Tab-separated table of C-alpha atoms and ligand atoms in Angstrom:
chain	number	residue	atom	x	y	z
A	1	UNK	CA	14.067	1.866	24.809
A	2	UNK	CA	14.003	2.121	21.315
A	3	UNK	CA	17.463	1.631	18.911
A	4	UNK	CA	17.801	3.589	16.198
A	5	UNK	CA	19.839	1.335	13.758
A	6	UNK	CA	21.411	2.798	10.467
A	7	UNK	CA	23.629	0.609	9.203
A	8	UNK	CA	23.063	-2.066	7.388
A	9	UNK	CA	26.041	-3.988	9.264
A	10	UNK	CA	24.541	-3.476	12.680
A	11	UNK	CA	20.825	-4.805	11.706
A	12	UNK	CA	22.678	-8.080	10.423
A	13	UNK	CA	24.481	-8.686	13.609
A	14	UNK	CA	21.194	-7.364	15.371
A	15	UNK	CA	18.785	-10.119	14.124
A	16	UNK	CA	21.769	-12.828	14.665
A	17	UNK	CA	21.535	-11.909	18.127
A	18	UNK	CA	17.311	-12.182	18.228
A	19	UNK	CA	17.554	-15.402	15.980
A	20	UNK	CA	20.043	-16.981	18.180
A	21	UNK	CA	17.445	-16.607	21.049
A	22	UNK	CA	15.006	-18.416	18.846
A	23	UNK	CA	12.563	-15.545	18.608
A	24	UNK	CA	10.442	-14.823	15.319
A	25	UNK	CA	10.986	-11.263	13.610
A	26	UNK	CA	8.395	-9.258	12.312
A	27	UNK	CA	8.755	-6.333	9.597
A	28	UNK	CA	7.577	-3.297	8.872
A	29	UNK	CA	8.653	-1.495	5.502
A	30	UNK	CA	7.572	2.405	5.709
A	31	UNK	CA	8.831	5.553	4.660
A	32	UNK	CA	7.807	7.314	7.538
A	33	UNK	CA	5.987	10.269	8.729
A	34	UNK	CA	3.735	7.774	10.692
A	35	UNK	CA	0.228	8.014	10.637
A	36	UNK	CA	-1.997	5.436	12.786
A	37	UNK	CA	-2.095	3.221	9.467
A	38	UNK	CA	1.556	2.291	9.887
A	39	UNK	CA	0.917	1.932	13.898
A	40	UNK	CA	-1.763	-0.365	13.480
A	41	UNK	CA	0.977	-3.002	11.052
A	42	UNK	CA	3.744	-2.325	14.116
A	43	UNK	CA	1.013	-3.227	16.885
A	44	UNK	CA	-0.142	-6.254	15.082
A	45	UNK	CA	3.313	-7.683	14.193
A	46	UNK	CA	4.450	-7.245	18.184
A	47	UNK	CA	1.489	-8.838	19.138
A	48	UNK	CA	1.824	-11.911	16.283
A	49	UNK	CA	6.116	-11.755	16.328
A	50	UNK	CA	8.950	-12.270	18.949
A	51	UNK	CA	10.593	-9.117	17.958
A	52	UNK	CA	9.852	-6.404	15.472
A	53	UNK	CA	11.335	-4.376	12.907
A	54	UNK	CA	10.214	-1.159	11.217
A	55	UNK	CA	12.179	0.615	8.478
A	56	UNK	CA	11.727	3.993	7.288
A	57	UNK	CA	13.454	4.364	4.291
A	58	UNK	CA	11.993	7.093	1.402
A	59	UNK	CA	13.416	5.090	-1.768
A	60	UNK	CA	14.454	7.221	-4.390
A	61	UNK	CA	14.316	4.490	-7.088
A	62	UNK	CA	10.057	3.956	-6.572
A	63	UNK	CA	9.823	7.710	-7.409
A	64	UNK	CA	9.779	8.911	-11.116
A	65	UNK	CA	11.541	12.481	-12.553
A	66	UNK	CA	8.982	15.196	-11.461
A	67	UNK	CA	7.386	13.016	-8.229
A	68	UNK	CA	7.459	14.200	-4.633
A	69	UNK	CA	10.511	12.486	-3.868
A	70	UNK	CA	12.342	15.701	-2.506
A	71	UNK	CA	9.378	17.173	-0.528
A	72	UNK	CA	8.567	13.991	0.892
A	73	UNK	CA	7.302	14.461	4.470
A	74	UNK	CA	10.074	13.395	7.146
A	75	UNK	CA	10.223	13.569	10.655
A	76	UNK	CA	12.713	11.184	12.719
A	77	UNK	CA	11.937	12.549	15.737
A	78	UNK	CA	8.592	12.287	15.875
A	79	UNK	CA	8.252	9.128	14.082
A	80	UNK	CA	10.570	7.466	16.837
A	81	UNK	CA	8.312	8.911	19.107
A	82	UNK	CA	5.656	7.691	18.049
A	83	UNK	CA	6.973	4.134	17.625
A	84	UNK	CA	8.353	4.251	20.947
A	85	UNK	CA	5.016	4.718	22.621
A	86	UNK	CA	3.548	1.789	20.312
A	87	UNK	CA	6.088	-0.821	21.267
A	88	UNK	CA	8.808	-0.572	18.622
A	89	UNK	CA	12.339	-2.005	19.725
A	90	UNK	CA	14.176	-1.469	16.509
A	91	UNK	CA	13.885	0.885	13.831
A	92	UNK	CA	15.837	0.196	10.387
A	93	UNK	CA	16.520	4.103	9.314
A	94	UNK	CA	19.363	3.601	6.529
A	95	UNK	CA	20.701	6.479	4.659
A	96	UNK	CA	19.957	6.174	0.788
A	97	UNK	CA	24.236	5.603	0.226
A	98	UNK	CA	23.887	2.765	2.513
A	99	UNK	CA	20.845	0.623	0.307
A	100	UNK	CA	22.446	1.966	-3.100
A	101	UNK	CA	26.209	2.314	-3.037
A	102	UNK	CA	27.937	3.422	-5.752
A	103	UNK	CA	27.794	1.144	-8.616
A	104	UNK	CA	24.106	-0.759	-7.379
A	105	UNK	CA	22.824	-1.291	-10.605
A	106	UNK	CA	20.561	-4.623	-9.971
A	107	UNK	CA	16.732	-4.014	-10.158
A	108	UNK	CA	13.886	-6.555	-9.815
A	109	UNK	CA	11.511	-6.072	-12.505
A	110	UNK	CA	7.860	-6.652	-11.429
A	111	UNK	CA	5.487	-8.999	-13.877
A	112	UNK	CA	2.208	-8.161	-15.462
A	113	UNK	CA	0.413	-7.151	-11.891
A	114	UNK	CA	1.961	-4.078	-11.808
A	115	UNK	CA	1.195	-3.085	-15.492
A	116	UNK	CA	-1.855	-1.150	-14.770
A	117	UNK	CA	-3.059	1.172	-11.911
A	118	UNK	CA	-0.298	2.657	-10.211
A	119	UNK	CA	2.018	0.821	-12.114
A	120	UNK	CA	1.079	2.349	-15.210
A	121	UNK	CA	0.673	5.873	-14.211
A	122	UNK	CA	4.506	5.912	-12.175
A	123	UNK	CA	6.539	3.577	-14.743
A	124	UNK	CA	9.225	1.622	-13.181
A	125	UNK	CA	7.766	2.228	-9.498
A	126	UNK	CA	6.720	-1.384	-8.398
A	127	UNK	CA	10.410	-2.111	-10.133
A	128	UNK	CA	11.973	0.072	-7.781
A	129	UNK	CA	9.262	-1.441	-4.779
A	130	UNK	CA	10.305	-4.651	-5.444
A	131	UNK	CA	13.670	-4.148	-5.513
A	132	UNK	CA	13.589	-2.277	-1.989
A	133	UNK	CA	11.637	-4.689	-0.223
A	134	UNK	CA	13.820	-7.728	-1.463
A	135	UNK	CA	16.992	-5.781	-0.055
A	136	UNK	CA	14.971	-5.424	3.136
A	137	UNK	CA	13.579	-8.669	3.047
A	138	UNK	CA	17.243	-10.273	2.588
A	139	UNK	CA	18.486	-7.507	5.742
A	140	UNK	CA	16.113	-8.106	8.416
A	141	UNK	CA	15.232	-11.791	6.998
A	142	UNK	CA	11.627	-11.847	8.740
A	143	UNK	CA	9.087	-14.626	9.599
A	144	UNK	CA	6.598	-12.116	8.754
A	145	UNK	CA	5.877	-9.086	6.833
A	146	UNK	CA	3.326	-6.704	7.613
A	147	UNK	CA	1.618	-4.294	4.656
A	148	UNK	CA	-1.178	-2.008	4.341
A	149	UNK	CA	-4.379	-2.758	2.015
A	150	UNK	CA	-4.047	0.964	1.044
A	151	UNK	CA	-1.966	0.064	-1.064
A	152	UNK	CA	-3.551	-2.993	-2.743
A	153	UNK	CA	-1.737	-3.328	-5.777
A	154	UNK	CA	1.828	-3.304	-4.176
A	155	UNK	CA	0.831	-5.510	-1.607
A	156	UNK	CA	-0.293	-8.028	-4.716
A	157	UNK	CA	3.001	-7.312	-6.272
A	158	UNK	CA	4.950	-7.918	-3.215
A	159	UNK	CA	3.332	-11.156	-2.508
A	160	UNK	CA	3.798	-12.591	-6.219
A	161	UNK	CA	7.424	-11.338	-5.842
A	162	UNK	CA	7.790	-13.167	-2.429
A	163	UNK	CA	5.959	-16.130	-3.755
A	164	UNK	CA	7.802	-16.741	-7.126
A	165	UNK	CA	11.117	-15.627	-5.917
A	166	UNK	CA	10.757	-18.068	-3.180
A	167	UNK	CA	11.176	-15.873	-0.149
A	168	UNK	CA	10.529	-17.507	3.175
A	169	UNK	CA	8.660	-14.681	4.287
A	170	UNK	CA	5.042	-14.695	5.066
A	171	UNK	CA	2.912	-11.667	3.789
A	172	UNK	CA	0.185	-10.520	6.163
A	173	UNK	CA	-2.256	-8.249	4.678
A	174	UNK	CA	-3.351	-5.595	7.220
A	175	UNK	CA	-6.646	-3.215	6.731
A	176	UNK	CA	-6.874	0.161	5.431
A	177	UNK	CA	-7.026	2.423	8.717
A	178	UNK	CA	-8.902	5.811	7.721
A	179	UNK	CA	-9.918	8.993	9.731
A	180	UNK	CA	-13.433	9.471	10.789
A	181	UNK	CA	-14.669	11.054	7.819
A	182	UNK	CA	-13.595	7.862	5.313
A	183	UNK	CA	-10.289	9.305	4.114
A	184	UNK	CA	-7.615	7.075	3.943
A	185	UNK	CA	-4.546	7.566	6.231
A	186	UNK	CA	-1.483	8.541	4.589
A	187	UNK	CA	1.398	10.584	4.720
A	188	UNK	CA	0.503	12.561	1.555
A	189	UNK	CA	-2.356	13.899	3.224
A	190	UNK	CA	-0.339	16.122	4.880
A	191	UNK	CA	0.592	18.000	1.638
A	192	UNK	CA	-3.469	19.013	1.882
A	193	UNK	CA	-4.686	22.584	2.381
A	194	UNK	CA	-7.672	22.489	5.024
A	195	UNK	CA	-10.437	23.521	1.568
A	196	UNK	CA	-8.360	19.912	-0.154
A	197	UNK	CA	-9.052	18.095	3.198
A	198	UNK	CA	-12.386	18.686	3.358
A	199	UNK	CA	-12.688	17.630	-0.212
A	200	UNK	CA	-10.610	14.677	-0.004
A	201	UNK	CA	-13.239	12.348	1.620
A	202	UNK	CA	-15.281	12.433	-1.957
A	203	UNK	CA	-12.498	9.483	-3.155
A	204	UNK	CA	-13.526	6.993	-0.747
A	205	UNK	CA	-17.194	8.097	-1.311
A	206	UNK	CA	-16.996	7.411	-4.961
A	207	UNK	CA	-15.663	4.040	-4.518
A	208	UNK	CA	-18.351	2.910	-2.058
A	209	UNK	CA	-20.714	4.523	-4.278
A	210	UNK	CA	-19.679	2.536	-7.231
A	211	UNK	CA	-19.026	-0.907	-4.668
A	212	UNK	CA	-22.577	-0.409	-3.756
A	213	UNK	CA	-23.855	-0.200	-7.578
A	214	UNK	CA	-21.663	-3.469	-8.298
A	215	UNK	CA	-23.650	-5.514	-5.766
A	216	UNK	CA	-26.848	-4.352	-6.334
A	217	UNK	CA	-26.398	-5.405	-10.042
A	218	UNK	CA	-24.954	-8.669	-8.541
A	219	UNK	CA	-28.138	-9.449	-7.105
A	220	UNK	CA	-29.682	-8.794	-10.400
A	221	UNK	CA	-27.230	-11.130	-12.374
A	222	UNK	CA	-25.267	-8.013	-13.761
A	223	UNK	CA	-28.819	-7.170	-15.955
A	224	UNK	CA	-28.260	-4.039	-17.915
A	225	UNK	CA	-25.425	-3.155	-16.097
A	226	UNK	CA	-22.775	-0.800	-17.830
A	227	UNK	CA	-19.349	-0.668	-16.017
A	228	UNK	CA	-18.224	2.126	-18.166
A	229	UNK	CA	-21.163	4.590	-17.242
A	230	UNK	CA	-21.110	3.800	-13.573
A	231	UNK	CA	-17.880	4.984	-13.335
A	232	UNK	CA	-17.665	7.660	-15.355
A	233	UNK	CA	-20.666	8.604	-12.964
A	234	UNK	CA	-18.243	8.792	-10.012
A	235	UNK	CA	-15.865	10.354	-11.847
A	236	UNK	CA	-18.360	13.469	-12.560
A	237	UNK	CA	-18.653	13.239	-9.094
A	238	UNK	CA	-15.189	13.421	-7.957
A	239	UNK	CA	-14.706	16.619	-10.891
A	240	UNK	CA	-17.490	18.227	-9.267
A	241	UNK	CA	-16.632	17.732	-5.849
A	242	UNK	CA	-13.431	19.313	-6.035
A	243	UNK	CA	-10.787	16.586	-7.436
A	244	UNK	CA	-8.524	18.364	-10.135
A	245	UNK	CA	-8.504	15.405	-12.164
A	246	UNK	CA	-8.758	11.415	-12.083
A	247	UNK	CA	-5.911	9.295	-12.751
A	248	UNK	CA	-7.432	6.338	-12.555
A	249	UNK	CA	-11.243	4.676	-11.299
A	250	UNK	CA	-11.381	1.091	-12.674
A	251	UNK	CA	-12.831	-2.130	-12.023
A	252	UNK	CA	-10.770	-5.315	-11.855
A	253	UNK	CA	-10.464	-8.942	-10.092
A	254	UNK	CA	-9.290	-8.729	-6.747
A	255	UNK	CA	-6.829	-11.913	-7.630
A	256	UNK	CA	-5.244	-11.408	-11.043
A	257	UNK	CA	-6.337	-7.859	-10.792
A	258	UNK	CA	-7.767	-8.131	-14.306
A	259	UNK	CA	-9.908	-4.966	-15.469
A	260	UNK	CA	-13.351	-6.093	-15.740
A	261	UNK	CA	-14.527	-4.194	-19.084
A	262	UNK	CA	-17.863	-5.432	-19.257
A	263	UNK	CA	-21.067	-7.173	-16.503
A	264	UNK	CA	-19.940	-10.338	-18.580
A	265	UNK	CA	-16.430	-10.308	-17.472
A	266	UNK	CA	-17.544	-8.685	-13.595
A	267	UNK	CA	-19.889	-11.951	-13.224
A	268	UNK	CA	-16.840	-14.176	-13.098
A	269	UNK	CA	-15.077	-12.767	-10.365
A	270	UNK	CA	-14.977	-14.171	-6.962
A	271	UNK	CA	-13.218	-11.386	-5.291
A	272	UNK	CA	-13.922	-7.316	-6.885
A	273	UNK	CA	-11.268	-4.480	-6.580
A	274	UNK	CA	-12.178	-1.053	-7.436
A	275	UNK	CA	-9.349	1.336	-7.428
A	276	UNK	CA	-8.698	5.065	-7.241
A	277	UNK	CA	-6.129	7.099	-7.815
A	278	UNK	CA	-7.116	11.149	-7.967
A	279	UNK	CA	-5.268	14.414	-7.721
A	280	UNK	CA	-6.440	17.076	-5.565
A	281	UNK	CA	-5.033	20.162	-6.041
A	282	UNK	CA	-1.170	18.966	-6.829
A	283	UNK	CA	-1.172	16.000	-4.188
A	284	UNK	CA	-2.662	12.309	-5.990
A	285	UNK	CA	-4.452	10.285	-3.706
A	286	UNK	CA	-5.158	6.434	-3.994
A	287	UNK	CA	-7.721	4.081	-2.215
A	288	UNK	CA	-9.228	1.106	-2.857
A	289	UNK	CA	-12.347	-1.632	-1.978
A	290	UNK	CA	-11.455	-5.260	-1.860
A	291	UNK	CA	-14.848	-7.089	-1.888
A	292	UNK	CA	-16.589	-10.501	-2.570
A	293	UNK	CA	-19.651	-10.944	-4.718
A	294	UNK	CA	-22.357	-12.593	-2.917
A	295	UNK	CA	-22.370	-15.495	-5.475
A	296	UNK	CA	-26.160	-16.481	-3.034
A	297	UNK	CA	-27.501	-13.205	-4.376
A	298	UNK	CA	-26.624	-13.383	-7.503
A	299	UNK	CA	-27.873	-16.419	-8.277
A	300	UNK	CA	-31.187	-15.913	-5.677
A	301	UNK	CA	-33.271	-15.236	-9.229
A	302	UNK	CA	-32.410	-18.506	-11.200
B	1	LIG	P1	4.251	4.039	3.281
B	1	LIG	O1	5.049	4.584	4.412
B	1	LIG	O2	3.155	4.944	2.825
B	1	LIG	O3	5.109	3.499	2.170
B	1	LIG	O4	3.470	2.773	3.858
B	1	LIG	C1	4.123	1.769	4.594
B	1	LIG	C2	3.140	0.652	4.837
B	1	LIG	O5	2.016	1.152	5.546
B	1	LIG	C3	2.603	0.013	3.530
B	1	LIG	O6	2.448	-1.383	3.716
B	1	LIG	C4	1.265	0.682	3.380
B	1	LIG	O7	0.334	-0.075	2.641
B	1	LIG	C5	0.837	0.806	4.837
B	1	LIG	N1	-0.179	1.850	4.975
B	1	LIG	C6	-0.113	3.134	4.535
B	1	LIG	N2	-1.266	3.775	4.814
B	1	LIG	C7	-2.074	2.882	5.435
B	1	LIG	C8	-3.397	2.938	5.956
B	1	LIG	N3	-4.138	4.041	5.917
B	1	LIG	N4	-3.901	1.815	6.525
B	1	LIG	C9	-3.174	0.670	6.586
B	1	LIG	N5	-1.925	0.561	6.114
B	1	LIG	C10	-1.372	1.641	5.543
């Protein structure tokens, strides 16, 4: 049976009880309409965690004037559903009065890591992230968190938030799930006509494409490589395969998340992140690669 908890009061009391019986807790943050990315985080924390926790909560201080806050996909019923059938015990399904009575006015305010990407395109969102996850975090007070690699740059912010705040919580960073044809699960893709659909794919193409082109000019010590043209070949791409427009396709460290402008500045990195984010008709879509240079290949010609 799964319990449908709304109150903050009741998940309190709720975890007292699980703690008291000396089991772990595991979380899942979400704002719903699952999709078999968010399944995959509430499978692994039941199998890693005593009990588990997933919250769907669509929180209206991540999204900026103009966003999609009001058409938002939701769908209770079927999301308990479908957490039912994957093992969920307790969902965390607050109304937006209960995490921001009147007067709230505190806000976390996320460092440097969330300056570019996402963060710069949606100003204030990894404030209002941050924020939310903290109030979870001190709620449901888990042993371990669960996010998706989706979203790479959040789950960066969340763990230097975690980290320098001094949360007790550990962060476990879960794969991207994606459909057969590459796309990356997500609730947004739902907002996509079938001609957008078909298109959509072409995002995660351009990033392997321009992953691929990284470590071939790895193994060639970065020789005559030019960041700027290789992606501005993928973003011809993504124009001409149907995207209306690109927000975003950069190059950056996968740890400080530092924009690599140049081969020079790419060479140093242990760990590469390419990022995406792309609109398709009025829907913007994001994905990501997280990869390692093969240091061994690069250096195979010295
Ligand atoms: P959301 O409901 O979109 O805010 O996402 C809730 C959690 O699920 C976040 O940690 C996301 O990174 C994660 N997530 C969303 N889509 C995927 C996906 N395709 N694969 C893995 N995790 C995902």
């Amino acid at each position: 049976m799964i319990k449908i908890i709304t109150t903050i009061h009741e998940a309190v009391e709720t975890i007292n009880h699980i703690k008291k019986l000396g089991l772990s807790v595991g979380f899942v943050p979400t704002m719903g309409y699952f999709h078999d990315g968010h399944i995959e985080l509430m499978k692994r924390s039941i199998k890693e965690c005593g009990e588990t926790f997933v919250s769907i909560f669509v929180n209206p201080i991540q999204f900026s004037p103009g966003e999609d806050l009001a058409r938002y996909p939701r769908d209770l019923e079927r999301d308990t559903a479908m957490a039912a059938s994957a093992g969920v015990k307790y969902l965390f399904c607050p109304e937006v009065s209960e995490m921001y009575p009147e007067g709230f006015q505190t806000r976390i305010s996320a460092g440097p890591l969330a300056s570019n990407f996402c963060g710069a395109s949606r100003p204030g969102h990894f404030d209002g992230v941050c924020t939310v996850v903290a109030k979870l975090f001190n709620i449901i007070t888990p042993d371990r968190a669960y996010f998706g690699m989706k979203d790479y740059q959040q789950l960066v912010v969340i763990e230097k938030m975690a980290e320098d705040l001094n949360m007790k919580v550990k962060i476990i960073r879960c794969e991207t799930v994606r459909e057969k044809d590459g796309l990356a699960m997500s609730s947004r893709n739902s907002y996509l006509s079938p001609e957008e659909r078909k298109a959509a794919p072409a995002l995660k193409s351009a990033i392997e494409k321009l992953k691929e082109e990284i470590i071939a000019a790895g193994g060639s010590k970065f020789k005559d490589f030019n960041i700027e043209k290789a992606v501005e070949r993928q973003k011809a791409f993504l124009t001409a395969g149907g995207f209306k427009g690109v927000d975003y396709l950069k190059v950056a460290s996968a740890d400080t998340l530092k924009e690599a402008k140049n081969a020079g500045e790419l060479s140093s990195m242990a760990g590469v992140f390419i990022a995406a984010a792309a609109f398709i008709g009025k829907t913007r879509l994001i994905d990501n690669a997280v990869f390692g240079l093969d240091k061994k290949t690069v250096n195979a010609h010295e």
